[in-house]
Short mmCIF file of C-alpha atoms in Angstrom, two decimals:
data_model
loop_
_atom_site.label_atom_id
_atom_site.label_comp_id
_atom_site.label_asym_id
_atom_site.label_seq_id
_atom_site.Cartn_x
_atom_site.Cartn_y
_atom_site.Cartn_z
CA MET U 1 12.41 -22.16 14.61
CA ASP U 2 15.89 -23.32 13.52
CA GLU U 3 14.86 -22.78 9.91
CA MET U 4 13.94 -19.18 10.78
CA PHE U 5 17.38 -18.57 12.30
CA ASP U 6 19.17 -20.09 9.31
CA LYS U 7 17.21 -17.60 7.21
CA LEU U 8 18.13 -14.74 9.58
CA GLN U 9 21.81 -15.64 9.50
CA ALA U 10 21.68 -15.65 5.69
CA VAL U 11 20.04 -12.19 5.77
CA ALA U 12 22.71 -10.90 8.20
CA ASP U 13 25.51 -12.30 6.00
CA ARG U 14 24.01 -10.66 2.91
CA TYR U 15 23.67 -7.37 4.86
CA ASP U 16 27.39 -7.43 5.77
CA GLU U 17 28.26 -8.22 2.15
CA LEU U 18 26.15 -5.30 0.93
CA ASN U 19 27.85 -2.90 3.34
CA GLU U 20 31.22 -3.93 1.94
CA LEU U 21 29.98 -3.58 -1.64
CA ILE U 22 28.56 -0.06 -1.20
CA SER U 23 31.90 1.08 0.23
CA ASP U 24 33.71 -0.17 -2.89
CA PRO U 25 34.84 2.80 -5.09
CA GLU U 26 34.01 0.84 -8.26
CA ILE U 27 30.42 0.31 -7.11
CA ILE U 28 30.13 3.94 -5.96
CA ALA U 29 31.16 5.03 -9.47
CA ASP U 30 28.31 2.97 -10.99
CA THR U 31 25.32 5.06 -9.86
CA GLN U 32 22.65 2.56 -10.92
CA LYS U 33 24.33 -0.38 -9.18
CA PHE U 34 25.07 1.70 -6.09
CA MET U 35 21.41 2.80 -5.84
CA ALA U 36 20.13 -0.77 -6.24
CA LEU U 37 22.50 -2.17 -3.58
CA SER U 38 21.79 0.73 -1.19
CA LYS U 39 18.06 0.07 -1.56
CA GLU U 40 18.57 -3.63 -0.78
CA GLU U 41 20.74 -2.73 2.23
CA GLY U 42 18.01 -0.38 3.50
CA GLU U 43 15.37 -3.10 3.16
CA LEU U 44 17.41 -5.55 5.28
CA ARG U 45 18.47 -3.05 7.96
CA ASP U 46 15.45 -3.44 10.31
CA THR U 47 15.54 -7.25 10.14
CA VAL U 48 19.27 -7.40 10.94
CA ALA U 49 18.91 -4.89 13.81
CA LYS U 50 16.12 -7.03 15.33
CA TYR U 51 18.23 -10.18 14.85
CA HIS U 52 21.19 -8.61 16.70
CA GLN U 53 18.81 -7.50 19.46
CA TYR U 54 17.49 -11.07 19.64
CA GLN U 55 21.02 -12.50 19.87
CA SER U 56 21.84 -10.10 22.71
CA VAL U 57 18.65 -11.03 24.64
CA THR U 58 19.20 -14.81 24.22
CA LYS U 59 22.82 -14.41 25.45
CA GLN U 60 21.58 -12.54 28.55
CA ILE U 61 19.02 -15.31 29.19
CA LYS U 62 21.78 -17.94 28.95
CA ASP U 63 24.00 -15.94 31.36
CA ASP U 64 21.14 -15.51 33.87
CA ASP U 65 20.27 -19.22 33.67
CA GLU U 66 23.89 -20.06 34.52
CA LEU U 67 23.85 -17.55 37.39
CA LEU U 68 20.79 -19.25 38.90
CA ARG U 69 22.69 -22.54 39.05
CA GLU U 70 25.13 -20.92 41.45
CA LYS U 71 24.55 -20.31 45.16
CA LEU U 72 22.93 -16.86 45.35
CA ASP U 73 21.47 -14.98 48.27
CA ASP U 74 17.68 -14.50 48.24
CA ASP U 75 17.76 -10.87 47.03
CA MET U 76 20.13 -11.61 44.18
CA GLU U 77 18.14 -14.71 43.14
CA SER U 78 14.89 -12.74 43.14
CA MET U 79 16.51 -9.98 41.04
CA VAL U 80 17.86 -12.46 38.45
CA LYS U 81 14.46 -14.21 38.22
CA ASP U 82 12.70 -10.87 37.60
CA GLU U 83 15.24 -10.00 34.90
CA LEU U 84 14.77 -13.43 33.30
CA LYS U 85 11.01 -12.94 33.15
CA ASP U 86 11.49 -9.58 31.37
CA LEU U 87 14.07 -11.05 29.00
CA ASN U 88 11.82 -13.99 28.05
CA ASP U 89 8.98 -11.56 27.34
CA GLN U 90 11.32 -9.51 25.15
CA LYS U 91 12.49 -12.66 23.36
CA GLU U 92 8.91 -13.70 22.56
CA LYS U 93 8.05 -10.19 21.29
CA LEU U 94 11.20 -10.10 19.11
CA GLU U 95 10.39 -13.53 17.63
CA ASP U 96 6.95 -12.27 16.56
CA GLU U 97 8.42 -9.08 15.08
CA ILE U 98 11.11 -11.03 13.21
CA LYS U 99 8.53 -13.43 11.75
CA VAL U 100 6.65 -10.45 10.31
CA LEU U 101 9.87 -8.94 8.90
CA LEU U 102 10.65 -12.25 7.19
CA LEU U 103 7.26 -12.48 5.46
CA PRO U 104 7.54 -12.37 1.65
CA LYS U 105 7.39 -8.76 0.50
CA ASP U 106 4.85 -7.53 -2.03
CA PRO U 107 7.08 -6.40 -4.93
CA ASN U 108 4.78 -3.41 -5.51
CA ASP U 109 4.93 -2.06 -1.92
CA ASP U 110 7.59 0.56 -2.68
CA LYS U 111 5.75 1.92 -5.71
CA ASN U 112 3.80 5.10 -6.31
CA ILE U 113 0.15 4.63 -7.22
CA ILE U 114 -2.52 5.69 -9.64
CA MET U 115 -5.85 5.94 -7.82
CA GLU U 116 -9.20 6.04 -9.62
CA ILE U 117 -12.34 7.09 -7.74
CA HIS U 118 -15.73 6.64 -9.44
CA GLY U 119 -19.14 7.78 -8.27
CA ALA U 120 -21.20 4.56 -8.59
CA ALA U 121 -24.74 3.89 -7.34
CA GLY U 122 -26.58 6.98 -6.15
CA GLY U 123 -26.37 9.64 -8.90
CA ASP U 124 -25.38 13.13 -7.74
CA GLU U 125 -24.88 12.02 -4.16
CA ALA U 126 -22.45 9.28 -5.28
CA SER U 127 -20.45 11.88 -7.24
CA LEU U 128 -20.31 14.13 -4.15
CA PHE U 129 -19.11 11.19 -2.05
CA ALA U 130 -16.42 10.46 -4.68
CA ALA U 131 -15.25 14.07 -4.15
CA ASP U 132 -15.23 13.52 -0.37
CA LEU U 133 -13.09 10.38 -0.79
CA PHE U 134 -10.73 12.30 -3.08
CA SER U 135 -10.39 14.97 -0.37
CA MET U 136 -9.85 12.29 2.33
CA TYR U 137 -7.04 10.56 0.41
CA SER U 138 -5.45 13.91 -0.56
CA LYS U 139 -5.32 14.95 3.12
CA TYR U 140 -3.96 11.55 4.14
CA ALA U 141 -1.26 11.83 1.45
CA GLU U 142 -0.34 15.29 2.75
CA ARG U 143 0.00 13.92 6.30
CA GLN U 144 2.35 11.23 4.95
CA GLY U 145 4.47 13.81 3.14
CA TRP U 146 3.41 12.41 -0.26
CA LYS U 147 2.67 14.37 -3.44
CA THR U 148 -0.64 14.20 -5.30
CA GLU U 149 -1.34 15.11 -8.91
CA ILE U 150 -4.70 15.00 -10.68
CA ILE U 151 -4.33 13.12 -13.96
CA ASP U 152 -7.91 13.08 -15.18
CA GLU U 153 -11.28 14.26 -13.86
CA ASN U 154 -14.88 14.23 -14.92
CA ALA U 155 -16.73 16.71 -12.70
CA THR U 156 -20.50 16.85 -12.19
CA GLU U 157 -22.68 19.96 -12.07
CA VAL U 158 -23.27 19.56 -8.31
CA GLY U 159 -19.54 19.82 -7.54
CA GLY U 160 -18.73 16.13 -7.35
CA PHE U 161 -16.86 13.72 -9.61
CA LYS U 162 -18.20 11.06 -11.88
CA GLU U 163 -14.56 9.97 -12.03
CA ILE U 164 -11.27 11.37 -10.78
CA VAL U 165 -7.83 9.85 -11.35
CA MET U 166 -4.78 10.95 -9.39
CA MET U 167 -1.19 9.93 -8.98
CA ILE U 168 0.25 9.73 -5.46
CA THR U 169 4.03 9.71 -5.19
CA GLY U 170 6.20 9.22 -2.12
CA ASP U 171 7.65 6.60 0.19
CA LYS U 172 5.95 3.16 0.06
CA VAL U 173 2.59 4.57 -1.11
CA TYR U 174 1.23 1.27 -2.45
CA SER U 175 2.04 -0.60 0.78
CA LYS U 176 -0.45 1.60 2.67
CA LEU U 177 -3.15 2.35 0.11
CA LYS U 178 -3.45 -1.05 -1.62
CA TYR U 179 -6.20 -2.05 0.83
CA GLU U 180 -8.45 0.79 -0.40
CA ASN U 181 -9.49 -1.14 -3.54
CA GLY U 182 -13.21 -1.79 -3.48
CA ALA U 183 -16.69 -0.31 -3.01
CA HIS U 184 -17.08 2.40 -0.34
CA ARG U 185 -20.64 2.94 0.88
CA VAL U 186 -21.95 6.17 2.39
CA GLN U 187 -25.08 6.60 4.51
CA ARG U 188 -26.19 10.20 5.01
CA VAL U 189 -28.85 12.80 4.25
CA PRO U 190 -27.92 14.20 0.81
CA VAL U 191 -27.78 17.99 0.43
CA THR U 192 -30.41 17.59 -2.30
CA GLU U 193 -32.83 15.75 0.05
CA SER U 194 -35.53 18.08 1.37
CA ALA U 195 -37.33 15.54 3.59
CA GLY U 196 -34.19 14.72 5.62
CA ARG U 197 -34.13 11.00 4.76
CA VAL U 198 -30.87 9.03 4.98
CA HIS U 199 -29.76 7.68 1.59
CA THR U 200 -27.18 5.02 0.76
CA SER U 201 -24.77 5.66 -2.11
CA THR U 202 -21.57 4.05 -3.34
CA ALA U 203 -18.26 5.08 -4.82
CA THR U 204 -15.57 2.68 -6.00
CA VAL U 205 -11.84 3.09 -5.51
CA GLY U 206 -9.17 1.44 -7.65
CA VAL U 207 -5.51 1.46 -6.59
CA MET U 208 -2.85 0.49 -9.13
CA PRO U 209 0.93 0.55 -8.71
CA GLU U 210 2.52 3.06 -11.05
CA GLU U 211 4.05 0.98 -13.78
CA GLN U 212 7.16 2.79 -14.94
CA ASP U 213 9.41 -0.22 -14.52
CA VAL U 214 6.56 -2.70 -14.49
CA ASP U 215 7.08 -6.27 -15.58
CA ILE U 216 4.61 -5.84 -18.42
CA ASP U 217 5.44 -5.39 -22.07
CA ILE U 218 2.72 -3.92 -24.22
CA ASP U 219 3.17 -4.71 -27.88
CA PRO U 220 2.87 -1.43 -29.84
CA LYS U 221 0.75 -3.37 -32.39
CA ASP U 222 -1.85 -3.87 -29.63
CA ILE U 223 -2.37 -0.13 -29.18
CA ARG U 224 -4.51 2.07 -31.40
CA THR U 225 -3.77 5.78 -30.95
CA ASP U 226 -6.14 8.50 -32.12
CA VAL U 227 -5.32 12.20 -31.90
CA TYR U 228 -7.95 14.93 -31.81
CA ARG U 229 -8.35 18.54 -30.80
CA SER U 230 -8.59 19.39 -27.12
CA SER U 231 -11.81 20.93 -25.91
CA GLY U 232 -12.49 23.05 -22.86
CA ALA U 233 -10.68 25.91 -21.12
CA GLY U 234 -7.22 26.88 -22.20
CA GLY U 235 -7.56 30.12 -24.11
CA GLN U 236 -6.24 30.58 -27.58
CA HIS U 237 -4.04 27.50 -27.57
CA ILE U 238 -7.02 25.11 -27.57
CA ASN U 239 -8.33 23.66 -30.85
CA LYS U 240 -5.46 24.96 -32.97
CA THR U 241 -3.61 21.65 -32.88
CA SER U 242 -4.57 18.02 -32.39
CA SER U 243 -2.89 17.69 -29.00
CA ALA U 244 -5.40 15.37 -27.26
CA VAL U 245 -4.68 11.64 -27.38
CA ARG U 246 -6.90 8.58 -27.07
CA MET U 247 -5.19 5.19 -26.69
CA THR U 248 -7.02 1.86 -26.94
CA HIS U 249 -5.43 -1.41 -25.84
CA LEU U 250 -7.07 -3.77 -28.33
CA PRO U 251 -6.75 -7.12 -26.45
CA THR U 252 -8.50 -5.76 -23.30
CA GLY U 253 -10.55 -2.90 -24.75
CA ILE U 254 -9.08 -0.49 -22.18
CA VAL U 255 -9.29 3.13 -23.33
CA VAL U 256 -7.36 6.12 -21.97
CA ALA U 257 -8.05 9.66 -23.18
CA MET U 258 -5.73 12.51 -22.22
CA GLN U 259 -6.05 16.19 -23.07
CA ASP U 260 -4.69 17.98 -19.97
CA GLU U 261 -1.22 18.74 -21.29
CA ARG U 262 -0.35 21.40 -23.84
CA SER U 263 1.51 19.14 -26.27
CA GLN U 264 0.56 15.90 -27.96
CA GLN U 265 3.87 14.40 -26.81
CA GLN U 266 3.08 15.12 -23.12
CA ASN U 267 -0.43 13.72 -23.50
CA ARG U 268 0.96 10.59 -25.19
CA ALA U 269 3.43 10.01 -22.34
CA LYS U 270 0.76 10.46 -19.67
CA ALA U 271 -1.78 8.30 -21.51
CA MET U 272 0.81 5.54 -21.92
CA GLN U 273 1.62 5.68 -18.21
CA ILE U 274 -2.02 5.19 -17.24
CA LEU U 275 -2.63 2.59 -19.94
CA LYS U 276 0.27 0.47 -18.65
CA ALA U 277 -1.06 0.69 -15.08
CA ARG U 278 -4.62 -0.23 -16.15
CA VAL U 279 -3.51 -3.14 -18.36
CA TYR U 280 -1.25 -4.49 -15.58
CA ASP U 281 -4.15 -4.11 -13.12
CA TYR U 282 -6.56 -5.86 -15.50
CA TYR U 283 -4.36 -8.97 -15.75
CA LYS U 284 -3.55 -8.87 -12.03
CA GLN U 285 -7.28 -8.78 -11.19
CA GLN U 286 -7.87 -11.80 -13.43
CA GLU U 287 -5.07 -13.73 -11.71
CA GLU U 288 -6.37 -12.77 -8.26
CA SER U 289 -9.90 -13.84 -9.16
CA ALA U 290 -8.61 -17.28 -10.14
CA TYR U 291 -6.45 -17.46 -7.01
CA ASN U 292 -9.22 -16.29 -4.66
CA ALA U 293 -11.62 -18.82 -6.14
CA GLU U 294 -9.32 -21.47 -4.67
CA ARG U 295 -8.55 -19.67 -1.43
CA LYS U 296 -10.63 -16.84 -0.01
CA SER U 297 -8.43 -14.20 1.57
CA ALA U 298 -9.87 -12.12 4.41
CA ILE U 299 -8.46 -8.90 3.06
CA GLY U 300 -8.80 -8.53 -0.67
CA THR U 301 -6.68 -5.97 -2.45
CA GLY U 302 -8.44 -6.84 -5.66
CA ASP U 303 -12.14 -6.90 -6.43
CA ARG U 304 -13.61 -3.44 -6.90
CA SER U 305 -17.17 -4.64 -6.43
CA GLU U 306 -16.41 -5.98 -2.95
CA ARG U 307 -18.01 -3.67 -0.37
CA ILE U 308 -15.16 -2.92 1.97
CA ARG U 309 -16.24 0.02 4.11
CA THR U 310 -19.31 1.96 5.25
CA TYR U 311 -19.23 5.63 6.20
CA ASN U 312 -22.26 6.47 8.37
CA TYR U 313 -22.57 10.24 8.80
CA PRO U 314 -25.57 10.47 11.21
CA GLN U 315 -23.71 8.26 13.70
CA ASN U 316 -20.20 9.62 12.91
CA ARG U 317 -19.17 5.99 12.38
CA VAL U 318 -16.92 4.18 9.91
CA THR U 319 -16.82 0.38 9.62
CA ASP U 320 -14.34 -1.73 7.68
CA HIS U 321 -16.25 -4.93 6.90
CA ARG U 322 -13.21 -7.08 6.08
CA ILE U 323 -11.81 -6.97 9.60
CA GLY U 324 -14.92 -5.94 11.55
CA LEU U 325 -13.34 -2.66 12.69
CA THR U 326 -15.68 0.15 13.74
CA LEU U 327 -14.48 3.64 14.71
CA ASN U 328 -16.73 6.41 15.99
CA LYS U 329 -14.73 9.26 14.51
CA LEU U 330 -15.85 9.55 10.90
CA ASP U 331 -15.25 13.33 10.94
CA ARG U 332 -11.55 12.74 11.66
CA VAL U 333 -11.26 9.90 9.12
CA MET U 334 -12.70 12.14 6.38
CA ASN U 335 -10.08 14.71 7.42
CA GLY U 336 -7.36 12.26 6.36
CA GLU U 337 -6.77 10.52 9.71
CA LEU U 338 -6.69 7.02 8.21
CA ASP U 339 -3.78 5.59 10.23
CA ASP U 340 -5.90 3.52 12.65
CA ILE U 341 -7.75 1.81 9.79
CA ILE U 342 -4.68 1.24 7.59
CA ASP U 343 -2.53 -0.03 10.50
CA ALA U 344 -5.29 -2.49 11.49
CA LEU U 345 -5.57 -3.75 7.88
CA ILE U 346 -1.79 -4.24 7.62
CA LEU U 347 -1.72 -6.15 10.95
CA SER U 348 -4.64 -8.32 9.90
CA ASP U 349 -2.98 -9.06 6.56
CA GLN U 350 0.28 -9.98 8.31
CA ALA U 351 -1.59 -12.26 10.75
CA ALA U 352 -3.32 -14.02 7.83
CA LYS U 353 0.03 -14.50 6.05
CA LEU U 354 1.67 -15.87 9.23
CA GLU U 355 -1.23 -18.30 9.66
CA ASP U 356 -0.85 -19.33 6.02
CA LEU U 357 2.86 -19.88 6.52
CA LYS U 358 2.19 -22.01 9.64
CA ASN U 359 -0.39 -24.16 7.83
CA ASN U 360 1.62 -24.57 4.64
CA GLY U 361 5.13 -24.30 6.02
#
C-alpha cells in the first residue's frame, strides 16, 4: 500500500509541476509543447482528484478515532461510530478506484480507429450480418459523439458487405472499441430461407488504432505502388486519368487498393494511412500471439478468429463468450446500445490486470 501512495504522491507532484508549466508564457507560446503538457495534465487530473479525496477521508477517520478516545455521551459516540463506518467504506472504495487509475495505460487508448468488417462463413447471410454490424457500430459512434467515414467497401448484390472499412474519429475511440476484435456469430432465419430454419453465420471485425503518429517506420523500398484507372460511378471524370492506387507492402504481402478519391494524390494518402495501420496491426498480432502462448488472457484484443460474441435473433439474446455476459435485449444492442457490454469488458480487463499486478507485483 505504501508503494501505491509513493506513486500517488509522485503523480500529484508532477500534476502541480504541469500546472505551473502550462501557465508559463514561454510554454504557452510553443503550441506543440503546450498541447502535449495540457494533455498530460488532463490525463492525471482524475487520479489527483481521487488522491485528494482519499487524503481528506483518511484525515476525517483519524480525527474521529481521536474523538472516540475522549469521554463522549452515548448519542455523540453513536454518531461518530456511524460516521466512521461510512468513512471506512468510502476509503475502501477510493482505494479500489485509485488502483484502477494507476494501472498502466494502453498507449493506443486515445487514438482514432480503422475498423474492418468482413462477411465470413455463411455467404449472402454473412454479408448481410456484416452490414448489420456496420450499422450497429455507426449508431454507437453517433451516440458517443464520434465521426464515422467509410474508407472502402465491397457490397454484395443482396445489400450486404463482403468487406467494409471505416474510420471512427473522436475521444478515446480505441479504448472502447478495441475489445470488438474477433469473430461475431449470428443465429437467425435468413431472409433468403423459405423453410424458416435458423442458420448460423459469421462476420469478423478488426479494430486497428489509426497510425498517423504510430511508432512504425515503413521503408519506402518495401512498398510497391501501382496506379490504374478508377472504375465505377463518377461520371465523366472516371477513366480519364490513372487516379486509383494499389500499394503492396512486400515483407508482409499486405495490399491496399484505393479509388474513392478524385485525385491520385488523395488516394495515395488514404492508401498509405490504411497500409500503416494494417502493417502495425500485423506485427502487433504476431507479438500478441507469442505473448498469449505464454499467458492466456481472458479478454483478447487480438485474434480475429476467436469467437467472441453470439447474436441470437429468435431469442433476442446477445452473449459475450469471453466474460460469460448474456443480455436479453439484442434489438437494443443492434441499435447501437453497446454500453453495457463495453463497460463490462473494460471492468473485466481491469480486474484481470489488477490480479496480474497482485500476483507479479
